[in-house]
CSV table of C-alpha atoms in Angstrom, one decimal:
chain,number,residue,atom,x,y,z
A,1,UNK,CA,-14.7,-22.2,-2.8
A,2,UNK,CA,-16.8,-25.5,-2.6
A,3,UNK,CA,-19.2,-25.8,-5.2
A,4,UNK,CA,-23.1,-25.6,-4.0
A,5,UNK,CA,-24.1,-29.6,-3.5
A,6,UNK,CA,-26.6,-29.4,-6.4
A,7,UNK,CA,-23.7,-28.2,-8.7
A,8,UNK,CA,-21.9,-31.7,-9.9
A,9,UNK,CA,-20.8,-32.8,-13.4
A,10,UNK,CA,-24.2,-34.2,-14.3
A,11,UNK,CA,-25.6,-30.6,-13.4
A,12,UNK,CA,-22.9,-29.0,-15.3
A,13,UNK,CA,-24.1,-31.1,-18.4
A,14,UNK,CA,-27.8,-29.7,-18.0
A,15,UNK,CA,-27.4,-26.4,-17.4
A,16,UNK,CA,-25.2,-26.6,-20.7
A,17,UNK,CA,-28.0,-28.0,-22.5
A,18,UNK,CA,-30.2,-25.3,-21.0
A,19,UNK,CA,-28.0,-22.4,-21.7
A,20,UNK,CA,-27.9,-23.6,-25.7
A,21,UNK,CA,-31.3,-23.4,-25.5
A,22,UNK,CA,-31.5,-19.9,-24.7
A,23,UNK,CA,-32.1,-20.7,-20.5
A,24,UNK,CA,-31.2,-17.0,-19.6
A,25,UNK,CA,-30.1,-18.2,-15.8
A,26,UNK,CA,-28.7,-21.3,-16.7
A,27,UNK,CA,-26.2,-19.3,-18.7
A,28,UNK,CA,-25.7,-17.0,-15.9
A,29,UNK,CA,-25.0,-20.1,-13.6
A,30,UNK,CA,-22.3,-21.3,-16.2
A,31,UNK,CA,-20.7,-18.3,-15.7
A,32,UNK,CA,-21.0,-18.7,-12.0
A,33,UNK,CA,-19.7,-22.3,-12.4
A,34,UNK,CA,-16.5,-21.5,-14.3
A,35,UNK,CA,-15.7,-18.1,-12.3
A,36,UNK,CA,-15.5,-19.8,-9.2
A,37,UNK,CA,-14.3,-23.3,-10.1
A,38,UNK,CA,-17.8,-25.4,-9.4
A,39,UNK,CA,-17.1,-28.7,-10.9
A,40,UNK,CA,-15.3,-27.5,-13.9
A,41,UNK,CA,-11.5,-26.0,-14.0
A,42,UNK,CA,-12.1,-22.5,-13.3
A,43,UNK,CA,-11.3,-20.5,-16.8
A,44,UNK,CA,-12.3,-16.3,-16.5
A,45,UNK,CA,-12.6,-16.4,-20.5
A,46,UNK,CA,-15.1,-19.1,-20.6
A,47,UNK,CA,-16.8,-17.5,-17.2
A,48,UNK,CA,-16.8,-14.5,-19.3
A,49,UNK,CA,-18.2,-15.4,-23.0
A,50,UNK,CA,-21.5,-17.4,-20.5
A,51,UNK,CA,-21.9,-14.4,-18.6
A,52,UNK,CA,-22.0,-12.5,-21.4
A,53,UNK,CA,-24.6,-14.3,-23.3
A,54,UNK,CA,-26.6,-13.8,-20.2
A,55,UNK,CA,-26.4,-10.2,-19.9
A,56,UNK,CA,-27.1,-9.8,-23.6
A,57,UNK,CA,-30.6,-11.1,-22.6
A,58,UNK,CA,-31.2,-8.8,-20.1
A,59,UNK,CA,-29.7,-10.8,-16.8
A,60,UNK,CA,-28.8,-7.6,-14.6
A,61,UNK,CA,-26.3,-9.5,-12.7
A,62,UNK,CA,-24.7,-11.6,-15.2
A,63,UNK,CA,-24.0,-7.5,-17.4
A,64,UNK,CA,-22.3,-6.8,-13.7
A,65,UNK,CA,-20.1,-10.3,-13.3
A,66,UNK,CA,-19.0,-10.3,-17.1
A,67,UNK,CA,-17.7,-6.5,-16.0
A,68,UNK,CA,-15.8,-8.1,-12.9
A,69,UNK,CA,-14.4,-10.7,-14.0
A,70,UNK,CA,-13.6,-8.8,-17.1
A,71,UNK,CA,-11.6,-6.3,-15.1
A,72,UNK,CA,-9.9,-9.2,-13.2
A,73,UNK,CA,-8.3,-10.6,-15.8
A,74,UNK,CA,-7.6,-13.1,-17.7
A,75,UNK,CA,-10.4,-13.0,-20.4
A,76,UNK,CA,-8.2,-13.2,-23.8
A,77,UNK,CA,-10.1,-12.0,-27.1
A,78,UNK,CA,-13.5,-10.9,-25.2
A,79,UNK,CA,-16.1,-8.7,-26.4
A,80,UNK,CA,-15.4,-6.1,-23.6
A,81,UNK,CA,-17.6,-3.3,-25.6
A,82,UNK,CA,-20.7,-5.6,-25.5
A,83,UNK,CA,-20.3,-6.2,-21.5
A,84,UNK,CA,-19.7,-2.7,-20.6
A,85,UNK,CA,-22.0,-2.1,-23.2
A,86,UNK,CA,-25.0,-4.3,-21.2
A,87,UNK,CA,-23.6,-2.9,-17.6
A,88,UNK,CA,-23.9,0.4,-18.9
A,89,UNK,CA,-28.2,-0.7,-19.6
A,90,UNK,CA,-28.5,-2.1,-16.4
A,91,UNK,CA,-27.4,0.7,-14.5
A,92,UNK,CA,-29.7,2.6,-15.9
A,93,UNK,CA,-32.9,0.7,-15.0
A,94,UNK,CA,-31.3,0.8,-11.3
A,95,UNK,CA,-29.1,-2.0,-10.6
A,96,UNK,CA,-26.6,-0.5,-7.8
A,97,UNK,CA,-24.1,-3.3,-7.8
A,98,UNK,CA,-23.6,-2.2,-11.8
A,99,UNK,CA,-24.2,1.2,-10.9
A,100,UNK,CA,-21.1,1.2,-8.3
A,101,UNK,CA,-19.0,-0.9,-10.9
A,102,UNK,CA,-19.9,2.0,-14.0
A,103,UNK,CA,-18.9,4.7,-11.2
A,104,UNK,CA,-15.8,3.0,-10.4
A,105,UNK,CA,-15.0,2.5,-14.5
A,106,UNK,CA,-15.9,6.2,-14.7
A,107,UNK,CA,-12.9,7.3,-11.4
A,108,UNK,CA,-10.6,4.6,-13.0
A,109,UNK,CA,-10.6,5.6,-16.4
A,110,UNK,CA,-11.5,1.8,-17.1
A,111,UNK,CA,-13.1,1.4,-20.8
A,112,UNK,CA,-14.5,4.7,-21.0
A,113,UNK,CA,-13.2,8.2,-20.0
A,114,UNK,CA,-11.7,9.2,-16.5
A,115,UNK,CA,-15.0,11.7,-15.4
A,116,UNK,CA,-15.2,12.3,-11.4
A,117,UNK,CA,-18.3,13.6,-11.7
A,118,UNK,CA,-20.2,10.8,-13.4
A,119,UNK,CA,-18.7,8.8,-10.7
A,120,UNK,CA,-20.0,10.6,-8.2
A,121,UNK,CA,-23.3,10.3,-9.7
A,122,UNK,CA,-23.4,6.8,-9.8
A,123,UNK,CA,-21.9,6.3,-6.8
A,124,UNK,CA,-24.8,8.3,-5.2
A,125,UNK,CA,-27.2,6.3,-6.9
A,126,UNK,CA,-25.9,3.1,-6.4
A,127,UNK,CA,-25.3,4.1,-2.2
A,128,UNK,CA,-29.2,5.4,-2.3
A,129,UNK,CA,-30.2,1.7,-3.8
A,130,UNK,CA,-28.4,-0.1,-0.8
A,131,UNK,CA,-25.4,-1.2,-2.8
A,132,UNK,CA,-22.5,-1.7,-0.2
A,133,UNK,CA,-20.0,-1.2,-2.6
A,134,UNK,CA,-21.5,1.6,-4.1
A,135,UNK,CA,-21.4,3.3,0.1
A,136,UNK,CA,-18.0,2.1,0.4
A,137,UNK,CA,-16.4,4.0,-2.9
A,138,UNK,CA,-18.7,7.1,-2.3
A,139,UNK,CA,-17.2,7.3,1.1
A,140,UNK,CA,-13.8,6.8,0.1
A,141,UNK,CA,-14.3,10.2,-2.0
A,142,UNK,CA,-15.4,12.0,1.0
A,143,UNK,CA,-12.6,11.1,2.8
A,144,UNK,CA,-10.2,12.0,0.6
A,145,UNK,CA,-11.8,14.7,-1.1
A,146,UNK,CA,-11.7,13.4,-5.2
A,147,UNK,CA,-14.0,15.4,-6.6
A,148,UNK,CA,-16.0,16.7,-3.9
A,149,UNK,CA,-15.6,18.1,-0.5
A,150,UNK,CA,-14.1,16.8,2.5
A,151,UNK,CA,-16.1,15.1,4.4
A,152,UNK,CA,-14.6,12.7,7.4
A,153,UNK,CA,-18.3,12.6,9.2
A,154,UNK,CA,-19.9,11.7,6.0
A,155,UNK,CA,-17.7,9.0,5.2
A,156,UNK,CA,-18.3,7.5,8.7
A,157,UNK,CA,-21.9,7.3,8.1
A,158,UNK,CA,-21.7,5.4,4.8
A,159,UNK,CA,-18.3,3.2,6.3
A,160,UNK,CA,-20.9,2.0,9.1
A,161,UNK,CA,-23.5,1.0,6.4
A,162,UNK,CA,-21.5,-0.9,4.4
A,163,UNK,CA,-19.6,-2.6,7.4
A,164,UNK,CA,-23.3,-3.8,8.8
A,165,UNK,CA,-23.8,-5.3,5.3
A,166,UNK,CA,-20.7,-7.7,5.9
A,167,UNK,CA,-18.7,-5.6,2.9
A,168,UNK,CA,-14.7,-5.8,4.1
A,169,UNK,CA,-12.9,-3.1,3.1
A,170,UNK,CA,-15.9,-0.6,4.7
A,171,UNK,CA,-15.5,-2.6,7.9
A,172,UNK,CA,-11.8,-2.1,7.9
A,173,UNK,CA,-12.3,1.4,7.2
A,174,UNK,CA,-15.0,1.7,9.6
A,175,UNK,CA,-11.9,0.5,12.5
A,176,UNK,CA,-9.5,2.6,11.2
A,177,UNK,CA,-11.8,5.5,11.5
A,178,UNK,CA,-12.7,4.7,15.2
A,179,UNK,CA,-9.1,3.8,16.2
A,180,UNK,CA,-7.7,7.2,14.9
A,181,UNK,CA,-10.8,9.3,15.2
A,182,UNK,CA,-11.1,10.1,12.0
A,183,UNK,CA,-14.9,11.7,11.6
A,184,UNK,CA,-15.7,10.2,14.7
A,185,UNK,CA,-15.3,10.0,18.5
A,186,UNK,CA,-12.5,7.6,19.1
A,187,UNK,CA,-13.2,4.5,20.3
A,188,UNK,CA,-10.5,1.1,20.1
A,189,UNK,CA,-13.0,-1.1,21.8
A,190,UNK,CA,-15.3,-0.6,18.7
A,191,UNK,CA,-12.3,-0.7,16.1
A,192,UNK,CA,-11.3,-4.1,17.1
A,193,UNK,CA,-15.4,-5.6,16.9
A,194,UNK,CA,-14.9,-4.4,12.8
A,195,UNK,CA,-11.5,-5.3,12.8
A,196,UNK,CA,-12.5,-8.0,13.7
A,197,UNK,CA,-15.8,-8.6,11.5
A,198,UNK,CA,-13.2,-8.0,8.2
A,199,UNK,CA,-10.3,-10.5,9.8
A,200,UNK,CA,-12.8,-13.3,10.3
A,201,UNK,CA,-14.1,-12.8,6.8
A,202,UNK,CA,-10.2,-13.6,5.7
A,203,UNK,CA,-9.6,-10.1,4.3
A,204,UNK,CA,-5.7,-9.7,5.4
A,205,UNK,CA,-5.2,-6.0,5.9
A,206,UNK,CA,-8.1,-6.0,8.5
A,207,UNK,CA,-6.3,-9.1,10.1
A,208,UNK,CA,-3.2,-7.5,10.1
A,209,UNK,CA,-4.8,-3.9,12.2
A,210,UNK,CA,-6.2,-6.0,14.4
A,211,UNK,CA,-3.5,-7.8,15.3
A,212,UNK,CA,-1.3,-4.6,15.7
A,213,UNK,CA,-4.2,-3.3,18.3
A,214,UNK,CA,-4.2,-6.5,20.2
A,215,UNK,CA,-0.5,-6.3,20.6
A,216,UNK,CA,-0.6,-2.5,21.8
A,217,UNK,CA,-3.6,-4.0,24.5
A,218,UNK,CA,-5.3,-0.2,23.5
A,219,UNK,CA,-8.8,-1.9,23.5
A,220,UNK,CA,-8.7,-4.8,25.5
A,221,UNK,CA,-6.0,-6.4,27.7
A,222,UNK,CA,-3.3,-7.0,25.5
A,223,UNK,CA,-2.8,-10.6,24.2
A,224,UNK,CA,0.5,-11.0,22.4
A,225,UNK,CA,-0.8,-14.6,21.2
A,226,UNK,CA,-3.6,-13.7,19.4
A,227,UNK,CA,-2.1,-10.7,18.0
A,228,UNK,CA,0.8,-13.1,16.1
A,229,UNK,CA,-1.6,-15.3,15.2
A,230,UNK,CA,-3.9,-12.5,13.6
A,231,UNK,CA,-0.5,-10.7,11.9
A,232,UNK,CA,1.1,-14.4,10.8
A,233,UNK,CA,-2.5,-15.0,9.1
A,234,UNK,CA,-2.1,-11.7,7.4
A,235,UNK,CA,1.6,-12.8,6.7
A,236,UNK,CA,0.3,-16.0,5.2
A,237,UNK,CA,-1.5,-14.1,2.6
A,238,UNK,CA,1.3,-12.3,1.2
A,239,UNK,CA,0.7,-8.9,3.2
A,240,UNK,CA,4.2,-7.9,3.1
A,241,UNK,CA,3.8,-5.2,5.8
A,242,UNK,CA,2.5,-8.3,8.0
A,243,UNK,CA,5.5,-10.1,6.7
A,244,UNK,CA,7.8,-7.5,8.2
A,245,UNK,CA,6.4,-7.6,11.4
A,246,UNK,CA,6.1,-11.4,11.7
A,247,UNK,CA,10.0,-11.5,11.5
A,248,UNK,CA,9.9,-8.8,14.0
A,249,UNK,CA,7.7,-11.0,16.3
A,250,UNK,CA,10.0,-14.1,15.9
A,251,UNK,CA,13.5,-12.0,16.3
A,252,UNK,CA,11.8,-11.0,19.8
A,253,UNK,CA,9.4,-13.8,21.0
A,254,UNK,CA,6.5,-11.7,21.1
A,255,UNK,CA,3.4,-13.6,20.8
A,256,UNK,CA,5.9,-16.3,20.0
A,257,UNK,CA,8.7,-18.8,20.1
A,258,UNK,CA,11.6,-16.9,19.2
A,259,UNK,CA,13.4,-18.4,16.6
A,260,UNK,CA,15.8,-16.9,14.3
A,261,UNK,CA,15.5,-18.5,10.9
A,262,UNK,CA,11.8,-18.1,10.8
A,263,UNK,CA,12.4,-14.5,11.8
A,264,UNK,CA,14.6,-14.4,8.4
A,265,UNK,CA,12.2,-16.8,6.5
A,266,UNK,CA,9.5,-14.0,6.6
A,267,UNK,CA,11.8,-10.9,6.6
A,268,UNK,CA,13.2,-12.6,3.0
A,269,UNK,CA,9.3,-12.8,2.1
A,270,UNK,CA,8.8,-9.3,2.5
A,271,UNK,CA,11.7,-8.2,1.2
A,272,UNK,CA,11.3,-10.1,-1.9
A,273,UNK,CA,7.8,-8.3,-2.2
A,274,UNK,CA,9.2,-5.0,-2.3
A,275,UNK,CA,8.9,-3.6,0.9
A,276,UNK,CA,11.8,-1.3,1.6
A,277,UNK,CA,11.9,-1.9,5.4
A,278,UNK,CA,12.6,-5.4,4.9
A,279,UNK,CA,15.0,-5.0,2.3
A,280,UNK,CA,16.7,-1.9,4.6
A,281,UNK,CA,16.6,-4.5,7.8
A,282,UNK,CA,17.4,-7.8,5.8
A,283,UNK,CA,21.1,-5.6,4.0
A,284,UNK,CA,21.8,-4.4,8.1
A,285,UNK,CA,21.0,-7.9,9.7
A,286,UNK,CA,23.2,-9.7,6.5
A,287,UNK,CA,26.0,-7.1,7.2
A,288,UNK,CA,26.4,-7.5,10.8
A,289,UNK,CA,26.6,-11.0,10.7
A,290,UNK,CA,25.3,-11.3,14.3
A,291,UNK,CA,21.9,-13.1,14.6
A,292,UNK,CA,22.7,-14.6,11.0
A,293,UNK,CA,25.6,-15.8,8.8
A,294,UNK,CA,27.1,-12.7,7.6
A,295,UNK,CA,26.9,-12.2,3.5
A,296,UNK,CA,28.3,-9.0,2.4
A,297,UNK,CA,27.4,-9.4,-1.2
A,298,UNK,CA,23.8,-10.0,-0.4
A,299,UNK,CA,23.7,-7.3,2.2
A,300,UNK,CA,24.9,-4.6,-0.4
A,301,UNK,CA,22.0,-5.7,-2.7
A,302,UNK,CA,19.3,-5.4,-0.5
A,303,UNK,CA,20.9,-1.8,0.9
A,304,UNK,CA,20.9,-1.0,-3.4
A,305,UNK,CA,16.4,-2.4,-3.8
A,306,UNK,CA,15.9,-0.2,-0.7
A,307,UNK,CA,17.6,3.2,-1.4
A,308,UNK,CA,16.4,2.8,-5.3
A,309,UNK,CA,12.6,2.4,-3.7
A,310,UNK,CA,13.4,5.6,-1.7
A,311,UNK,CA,14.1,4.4,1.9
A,312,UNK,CA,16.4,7.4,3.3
A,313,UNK,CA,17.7,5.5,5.9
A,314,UNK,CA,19.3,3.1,3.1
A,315,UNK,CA,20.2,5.9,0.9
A,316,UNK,CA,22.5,7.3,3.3
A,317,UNK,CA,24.1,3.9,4.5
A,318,UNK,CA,24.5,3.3,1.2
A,319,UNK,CA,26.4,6.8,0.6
A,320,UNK,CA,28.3,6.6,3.5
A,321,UNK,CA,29.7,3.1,1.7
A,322,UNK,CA,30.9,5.1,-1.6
A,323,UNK,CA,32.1,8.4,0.3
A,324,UNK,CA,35.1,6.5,1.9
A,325,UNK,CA,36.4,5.2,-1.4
A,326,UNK,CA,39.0,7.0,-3.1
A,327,UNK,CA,37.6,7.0,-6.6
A,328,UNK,CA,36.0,10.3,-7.7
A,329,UNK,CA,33.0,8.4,-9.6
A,330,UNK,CA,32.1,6.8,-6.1
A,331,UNK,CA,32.6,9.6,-4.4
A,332,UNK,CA,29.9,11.4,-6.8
A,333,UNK,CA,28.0,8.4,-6.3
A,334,UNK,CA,27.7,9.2,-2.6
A,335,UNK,CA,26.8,12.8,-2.7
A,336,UNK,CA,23.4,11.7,-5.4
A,337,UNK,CA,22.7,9.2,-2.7
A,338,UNK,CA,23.1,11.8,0.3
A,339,UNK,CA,21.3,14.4,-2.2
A,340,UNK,CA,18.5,11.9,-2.7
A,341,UNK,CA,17.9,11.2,1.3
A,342,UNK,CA,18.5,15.2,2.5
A,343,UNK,CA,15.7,16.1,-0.2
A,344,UNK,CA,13.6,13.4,1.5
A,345,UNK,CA,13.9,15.3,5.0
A,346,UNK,CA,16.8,12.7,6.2
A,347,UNK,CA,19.0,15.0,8.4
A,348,UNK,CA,22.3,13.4,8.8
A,349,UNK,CA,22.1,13.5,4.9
A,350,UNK,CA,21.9,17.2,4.7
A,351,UNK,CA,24.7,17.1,7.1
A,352,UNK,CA,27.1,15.2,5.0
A,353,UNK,CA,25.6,16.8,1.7
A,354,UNK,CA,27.1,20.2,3.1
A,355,UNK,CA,30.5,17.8,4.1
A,356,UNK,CA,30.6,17.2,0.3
A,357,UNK,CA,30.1,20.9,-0.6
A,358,UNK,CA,32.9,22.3,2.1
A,359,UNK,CA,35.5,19.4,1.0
A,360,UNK,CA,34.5,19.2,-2.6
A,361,UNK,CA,33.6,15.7,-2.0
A,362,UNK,CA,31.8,14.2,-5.3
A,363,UNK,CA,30.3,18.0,-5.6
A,364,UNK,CA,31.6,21.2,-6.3
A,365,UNK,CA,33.9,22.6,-3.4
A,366,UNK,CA,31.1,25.6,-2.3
A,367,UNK,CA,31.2,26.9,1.2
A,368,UNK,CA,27.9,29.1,0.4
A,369,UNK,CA,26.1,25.9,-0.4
A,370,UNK,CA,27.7,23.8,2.7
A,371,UNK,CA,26.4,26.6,4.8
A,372,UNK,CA,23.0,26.0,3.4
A,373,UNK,CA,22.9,22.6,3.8
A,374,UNK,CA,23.9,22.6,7.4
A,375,UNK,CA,21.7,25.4,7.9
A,376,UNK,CA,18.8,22.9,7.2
A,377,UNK,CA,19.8,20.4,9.4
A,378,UNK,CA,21.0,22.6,11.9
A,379,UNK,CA,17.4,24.0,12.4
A,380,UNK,CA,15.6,20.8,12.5
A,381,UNK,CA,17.9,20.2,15.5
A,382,UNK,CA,20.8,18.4,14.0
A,383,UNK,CA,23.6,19.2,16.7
A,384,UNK,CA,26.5,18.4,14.4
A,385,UNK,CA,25.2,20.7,11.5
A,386,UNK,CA,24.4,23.4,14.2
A,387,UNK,CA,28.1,22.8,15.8
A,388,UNK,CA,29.6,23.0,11.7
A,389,UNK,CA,27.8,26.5,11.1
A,390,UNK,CA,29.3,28.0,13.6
A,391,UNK,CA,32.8,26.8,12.8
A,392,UNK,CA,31.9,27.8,9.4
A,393,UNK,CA,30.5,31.2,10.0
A,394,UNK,CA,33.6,32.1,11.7
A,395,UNK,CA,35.9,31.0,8.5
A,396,UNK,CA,33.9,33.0,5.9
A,397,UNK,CA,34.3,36.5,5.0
A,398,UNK,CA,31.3,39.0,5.4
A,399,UNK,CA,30.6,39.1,1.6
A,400,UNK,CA,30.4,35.8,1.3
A,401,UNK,CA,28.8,34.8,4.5
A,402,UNK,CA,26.1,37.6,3.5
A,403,UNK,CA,25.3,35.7,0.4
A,404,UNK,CA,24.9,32.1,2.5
A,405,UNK,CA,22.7,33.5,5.2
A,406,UNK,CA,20.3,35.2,2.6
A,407,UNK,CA,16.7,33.5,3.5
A,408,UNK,CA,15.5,33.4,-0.2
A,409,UNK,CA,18.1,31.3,-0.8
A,410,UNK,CA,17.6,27.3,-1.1
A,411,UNK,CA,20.4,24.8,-1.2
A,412,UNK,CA,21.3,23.5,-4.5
A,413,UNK,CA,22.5,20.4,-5.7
């Protein structure tokens, strides 16, 4: 952020002077100067101790910054009492920005004790006083419903108010609710203007969403262009979800020229951020070797970050890699990894969970509990589960096929 054109070094030097004089703003503008970089290295801790100084004379806003910058980070050896101390007085003579900072301390359990309630209450107050932020996080309780009813309608109302005050997240929130119809009448014309509003402001989840509902051409004609352009901005910032889809976008010259090793450029981004898709996509793409140099080594790590994070789909490619091998330690391998994607809902795991259980595969040889297994698959329309129950049922004896069909029992592991 450019410093203000009155803010050079010779200012600097003055409002320095100032502030050791006991200038109450000109101590607040320090702060200002080294939170934001204004020319002076940017430094939270000394942003912090100015700030600080301010609030501790009574400068409402300065008690608020020395909170937020607090809270950010960075700020080694501050007085943290003394600034939640000072927020904590300026709340209570009606500040709302501080009064929707103390209620979001109070939900976060930040500095003082985790108390719905008196977040609530300050969130109230602070949304009553015109604070956007305040609006925002009381209507992000009444859409989810911590610590007070439900309310979708509710949270529209206050989403709306904070999106016409410029505030980001509300204005994203405000698009989501109007492209799902979510405590509103649905409407994607009006989702992308505050998708929109919250992309232009350079806020790069809205950028993403609205590049997704350009690309689907639900609210306007749809214009592939401008929809890479919104998701590669969004990409840009480190959105790894955006990331995903950019390599998607390149792999299939949408939007785009399609080229391959920017497709796996941003697919390695993502999956080096953590997000499991990419990682799942990145081990299948490395494995086939077809748009890309096959690496098997590289391919098996990717499969291993994505089935640890809880992708199903990797956790049974990965089992289906150990149930082949001979050893009994993989082949117990494979049945925890089939285990872990069945109990996730994944049906060809719950398939090959009760494989394991009729062949004593890397679990106990059980029949009952292979009959269970495919039972579970078999009625969430799994044909080859359905197809092994019936070969099954016709192999057990009554007593013990009495004792698989009984519905209070679960499958074990």
């Amino acid at each position: 952020m450019p410093a203000p054109k009155h803010i050079d070094d010779k200012a600097i030097a003055r409002l320095q002077e100032a502030a050791g004089g006991g200038d109450v703003q000109a101590s607040y503008q320090l702060g200002e100067c080294f939170a934001k970089g204004w020319s002076v290295t940017r430094d939270a801790g000394v942003a912090f101790g100015w700030y600080l100084q301010a609030a501790e004379a009574g400068h409402p806003q300065a008690a608020f910054r020395a909170v937020t910058v607090y809270l950010a980070g960075g700020v080694e050896g501050g007085d943290a009492s003394a600034a939640f101390a000072a927020l904590i007085r300026v709340a209570e003579i009606g500040h709302p920005d501080s009064e929707a900072l103390l209620g979001w301390c109070y939900q976060r359990g930040l500095e003082v004790t985790v108390d719905m309630a008196r977040a609530l209450g300050w969130y109230r107050r602070a949304a009553a006083g015109g604070s956007a932020a305040g609006r925002y996080n009381l209507a992000m309780c009444l859409r989810h419903g911590k610590g007070v009813e439900t309310d979708e309608a509710a949270a529209v109302a206050l989403f709306e108010l904070a999106a016409e005050q410029g505030y980001a997240r509300a204005q994203l929130n405000l698009g989501r609710a109007l492209a799902e119809g979510r405590g509103v009448d649905r409407d994607p014309t009006a989702a992308l203007h505050w998708y929109r509003c919250a992309a232009e402001r350079g806020y790069a989840k809205a950028q993403y969403n609205l590049g997704l509902l350009l690309a689907g051409g639900d609210a306007a004609e749809q214009d592939d262009v401008e929809a890479a352009q919104w998701i590669e901005a969004a990409a840009e910032q480190g959105l790894a979800k955006a990331q995903f889809t950019l390599a998607s976008l390149y792999r299939r010259g949408l939007g785009v020229e399609k080229d391959t090793a920017q497709a796996l450029a941003w697919l390695e981004k993502s999956a080096h951020a953590g997000y499991t898709k990419a990682q799942y996509q990145l081990s299948k793409l490395l494995s086939k070797g077809d748009e890309i140099a096959a690496d098997e080594p590289a391919a098996r790590r990717w499969l291993e970050a994505a089935a640890s994070a809880g992708h199903a789909d990797a956790q049974y490619r990965l089992a289906r890699r150990f149930i082949v091998m001979a050893e009994p330690e993989s082949q117990r391998t494979a049945y925890r990894w089939f285990k872990r994607a069945a109990d996730d809902g994944h049906l060809p795991a719950a398939y090959s969970v009760g494989v394991c259980h009729l062949k004593g595969k890397g679990a106990n040889k059980d029949p009952v509990q292979a009959y269970r297994w495919f039972r579970r698959a078999a009625a969430e329309g799994y044909d080859s589960a359905q197809k092994a129950l019936e070969k099954l049922e016709r192999k057990l004896d009554p007593t013990t096929l009495a004792r698989a069909r009984d519905s209070d029992s679960r499958p074990a592991g």
